[in-house]
Amino acid sequence: MPRYEALRLLAAFNAFRFFGMNFMVAGFVSAELSPTFAAEVGWGDLIAASLALASIAALSWRWSIAVPVVWAFNVWGTLDLLNAYYVGVTKIQDPGLFGAGIYIPALYVPLLLVSHVLVFMILVRSGAEEKAA
């Protein structure tokens, strides 16, 4: 698959990061869940989703800044996921507080991490190939 199309497809998967904002919805998670944690996860995912959408646009329209935008999206998205996992494991003693949102860290986050690794692989490989040529 061509580089830009592969990156665009992986960014599109991350455009659904608004799921993390569900942690801020009353009733979706327990009222006992730390509002600080919920806000951190929600806003981090909103920024990641916005950067993913910007990446899709930049890649689709072949902007000269497309690759740097993808780098920004991928670094932010990866760090956001790792931070949320770390905070969730160290600060949230009862995973039952996630309520209906338990599927997010259990199913969706691992898939997102795999997609970020794939994006890094494409970006690094393509950069090395361009320098060799």
PDB file of N, CA, C and O in Angstrom, residues 26-55:
ATOM      1  N   ALA A  26     -21.532  11.528  32.755  1.00  0.00           N
ATOM      2  CA  ALA A  26     -22.173  11.021  33.973  1.00  0.00           C
ATOM      3  C   ALA A  26     -23.020   9.802  33.640  1.00  0.00           C
ATOM      4  O   ALA A  26     -23.787   9.809  32.680  1.00  0.00           O
ATOM      5  N   GLY A  27     -22.855   8.752  34.406  1.00  0.00           N
ATOM      6  CA  GLY A  27     -23.619   7.532  34.190  1.00  0.00           C
ATOM      7  C   GLY A  27     -22.891   6.502  33.348  1.00  0.00           C
ATOM      8  O   GLY A  27     -23.165   5.315  33.456  1.00  0.00           O
ATOM      9  N   PHE A  28     -21.976   6.939  32.501  1.00  0.00           N
ATOM     10  CA  PHE A  28     -21.196   6.004  31.696  1.00  0.00           C
ATOM     11  C   PHE A  28     -20.143   5.330  32.565  1.00  0.00           C
ATOM     12  O   PHE A  28     -19.872   4.149  32.420  1.00  0.00           O
ATOM     13  N   VAL A  29     -19.555   6.122  33.452  1.00  0.00           N
ATOM     14  CA  VAL A  29     -18.608   5.616  34.436  1.00  0.00           C
ATOM     15  C   VAL A  29     -19.172   5.921  35.821  1.00  0.00           C
ATOM     16  O   VAL A  29     -20.095   6.715  35.964  1.00  0.00           O
ATOM     17  N   SER A  30     -18.587   5.323  36.830  1.00  0.00           N
ATOM     18  CA  SER A  30     -19.033   5.565  38.194  1.00  0.00           C
ATOM     19  C   SER A  30     -18.785   7.014  38.597  1.00  0.00           C
ATOM     20  O   SER A  30     -17.784   7.621  38.203  1.00  0.00           O
ATOM     21  N   ALA A  31     -19.682   7.557  39.388  1.00  0.00           N
ATOM     22  CA  ALA A  31     -19.512   8.922  39.897  1.00  0.00           C
ATOM     23  C   ALA A  31     -18.295   9.021  40.810  1.00  0.00           C
ATOM     24  O   ALA A  31     -17.786  10.114  41.056  1.00  0.00           O
ATOM     25  N   GLU A  32     -17.808   7.887  41.289  1.00  0.00           N
ATOM     26  CA  GLU A  32     -16.633   7.858  42.159  1.00  0.00           C
ATOM     27  C   GLU A  32     -15.318   7.919  41.388  1.00  0.00           C
ATOM     28  O   GLU A  32     -14.261   8.089  42.001  1.00  0.00           O
ATOM     29  N   LEU A  33     -15.367   7.770  40.070  1.00  0.00           N
ATOM     30  CA  LEU A  33     -14.141   7.849  39.272  1.00  0.00           C
ATOM     31  C   LEU A  33     -13.595   9.268  39.346  1.00  0.00           C
ATOM     32  O   LEU A  33     -14.344  10.245  39.235  1.00  0.00           O
ATOM     33  N   SER A  34     -12.310   9.374  39.545  1.00  0.00           N
ATOM     34  CA  SER A  34     -11.661  10.675  39.687  1.00  0.00           C
ATOM     35  C   SER A  34     -11.977  11.586  38.496  1.00  0.00           C
ATOM     36  O   SER A  34     -11.683  11.237  37.351  1.00  0.00           O
ATOM     37  N   PRO A  35     -12.565  12.751  38.759  1.00  0.00           N
ATOM     38  CA  PRO A  35     -12.846  13.671  37.657  1.00  0.00           C
ATOM     39  C   PRO A  35     -11.564  14.179  36.993  1.00  0.00           C
ATOM     40  O   PRO A  35     -11.560  14.490  35.807  1.00  0.00           O
ATOM     41  N   THR A  36     -10.479  14.232  37.747  1.00  0.00           N
ATOM     42  CA  THR A  36      -9.198  14.641  37.163  1.00  0.00           C
ATOM     43  C   THR A  36      -8.734  13.620  36.137  1.00  0.00           C
ATOM     44  O   THR A  36      -8.313  13.976  35.040  1.00  0.00           O
ATOM     45  N   PHE A  37      -8.826  12.336  36.497  1.00  0.00           N
ATOM     46  CA  PHE A  37      -8.458  11.269  35.558  1.00  0.00           C
ATOM     47  C   PHE A  37      -9.358  11.302  34.333  1.00  0.00           C
ATOM     48  O   PHE A  37      -8.885  11.220  33.195  1.00  0.00           O
ATOM     49  N   ALA A  38     -10.659  11.426  34.553  1.00  0.00           N
ATOM     50  CA  ALA A  38     -11.608  11.437  33.438  1.00  0.00           C
ATOM     51  C   ALA A  38     -11.333  12.598  32.494  1.00  0.00           C
ATOM     52  O   ALA A  38     -11.348  12.431  31.267  1.00  0.00           O
ATOM     53  N   ALA A  39     -11.057  13.768  33.038  1.00  0.00           N
ATOM     54  CA  ALA A  39     -10.776  14.938  32.204  1.00  0.00           C
ATOM     55  C   ALA A  39      -9.472  14.759  31.440  1.00  0.00           C
ATOM     56  O   ALA A  39      -9.381  15.101  30.252  1.00  0.00           O
ATOM     57  N   GLU A  40      -8.459  14.227  32.107  1.00  0.00           N
ATOM     58  CA  GLU A  40      -7.166  14.012  31.447  1.00  0.00           C
ATOM     59  C   GLU A  40      -7.307  13.046  30.271  1.00  0.00           C
ATOM     60  O   GLU A  40      -6.794  13.302  29.180  1.00  0.00           O
ATOM     61  N   VAL A  41      -8.013  11.953  30.501  1.00  0.00           N
ATOM     62  CA  VAL A  41      -8.231  10.972  29.432  1.00  0.00           C
ATOM     63  C   VAL A  41      -9.083  11.577  28.313  1.00  0.00           C
ATOM     64  O   VAL A  41      -8.753  11.459  27.125  1.00  0.00           O
ATOM     65  N   GLY A  42     -10.160  12.230  28.688  1.00  0.00           N
ATOM     66  CA  GLY A  42     -11.076  12.792  27.689  1.00  0.00           C
ATOM     67  C   GLY A  42     -10.429  13.850  26.821  1.00  0.00           C
ATOM     68  O   GLY A  42     -10.519  13.800  25.588  1.00  0.00           O
ATOM     69  N   TRP A  43      -9.773  14.813  27.440  1.00  0.00           N
ATOM     70  CA  TRP A  43      -9.160  15.894  26.663  1.00  0.00           C
ATOM     71  C   TRP A  43      -7.959  15.399  25.855  1.00  0.00           C
ATOM     72  O   TRP A  43      -7.735  15.848  24.726  1.00  0.00           O
ATOM     73  N   GLY A  44      -7.202  14.471  26.425  1.00  0.00           N
ATOM     74  CA  GLY A  44      -6.072  13.907  25.674  1.00  0.00           C
ATOM     75  C   GLY A  44      -6.533  13.195  24.418  1.00  0.00           C
ATOM     76  O   GLY A  44      -5.942  13.336  23.345  1.00  0.00           O
ATOM     77  N   ASP A  45      -7.626  12.433  24.554  1.00  0.00           N
ATOM     78  CA  ASP A  45      -8.168  11.733  23.391  1.00  0.00           C
ATOM     79  C   ASP A  45      -8.782  12.689  22.378  1.00  0.00           C
ATOM     80  O   ASP A  45      -8.692  12.466  21.174  1.00  0.00           O
ATOM     81  N   LEU A  46      -9.416  13.758  22.854  1.00  0.00           N
ATOM     82  CA  LEU A  46      -9.975  14.738  21.916  1.00  0.00           C
ATOM     83  C   LEU A  46      -8.859  15.389  21.091  1.00  0.00           C
ATOM     84  O   LEU A  46      -8.990  15.545  19.870  1.00  0.00           O
ATOM     85  N   ILE A  47      -7.766  15.732  21.741  1.00  0.00           N
ATOM     86  CA  ILE A  47      -6.632  16.323  21.014  1.00  0.00           C
ATOM     87  C   ILE A  47      -6.049  15.311  20.032  1.00  0.00           C
ATOM     88  O   ILE A  47      -5.760  15.651  18.878  1.00  0.00           O
ATOM     89  N   ALA A  48      -5.910  14.054  20.458  1.00  0.00           N
ATOM     90  CA  ALA A  48      -5.383  13.019  19.570  1.00  0.00           C
ATOM     91  C   ALA A  48      -6.297  12.812  18.359  1.00  0.00           C
ATOM     92  O   ALA A  48      -5.818  12.687  17.224  1.00  0.00           O
ATOM     93  N   ALA A  49      -7.608  12.787  18.591  1.00  0.00           N
ATOM     94  CA  ALA A  49      -8.553  12.625  17.480  1.00  0.00           C
ATOM     95  C   ALA A  49      -8.479  13.814  16.522  1.00  0.00           C
ATOM     96  O   ALA A  49      -8.525  13.645  15.297  1.00  0.00           O
ATOM     97  N   SER A  50      -8.341  15.011  17.074  1.00  0.00           N
ATOM     98  CA  SER A  50      -8.228  16.206  16.228  1.00  0.00           C
ATOM     99  C   SER A  50      -6.950  16.169  15.392  1.00  0.00           C
ATOM    100  O   SER A  50      -6.964  16.509  14.201  1.00  0.00           O
ATOM    101  N   LEU A  51      -5.858  15.744  16.002  1.00  0.00           N
ATOM    102  CA  LEU A  51      -4.599  15.620  15.254  1.00  0.00           C
ATOM    103  C   LEU A  51      -4.700  14.525  14.192  1.00  0.00           C
ATOM    104  O   LEU A  51      -4.124  14.655  13.104  1.00  0.00           O
ATOM    105  N   ALA A  52      -5.429  13.457  14.501  1.00  0.00           N
ATOM    106  CA  ALA A  52      -5.635  12.401  13.503  1.00  0.00           C
ATOM    107  C   ALA A  52      -6.423  12.939  12.314  1.00  0.00           C
ATOM    108  O   ALA A  52      -6.082  12.665  11.153  1.00  0.00           O
ATOM    109  N   LEU A  53      -7.452  13.731  12.585  1.00  0.00           N
ATOM    110  CA  LEU A  53      -8.231  14.333  11.491  1.00  0.00           C
ATOM    111  C   LEU A  53      -7.377  15.302  10.675  1.00  0.00           C
ATOM    112  O   LEU A  53      -7.479  15.343   9.439  1.00  0.00           O
ATOM    113  N   ALA A  54      -6.533  16.077  11.348  1.00  0.00           N
ATOM    114  CA  ALA A  54      -5.631  16.985  10.636  1.00  0.00           C
ATOM    115  C   ALA A  54      -4.654  16.181   9.771  1.00  0.00           C
ATOM    116  O   ALA A  54      -4.336  16.581   8.643  1.00  0.00           O
ATOM    117  N   SER A  55      -4.207  15.044  10.285  1.00  0.00           N
ATOM    118  CA  SER A  55      -3.310  14.179   9.512  1.00  0.00           C
ATOM    119  C   SER A  55      -4.000  13.637   8.268  1.00  0.00           C
ATOM    120  O   SER A  55      -3.413  13.602   7.187  1.00  0.00           O
TER     121      SER A  55
END
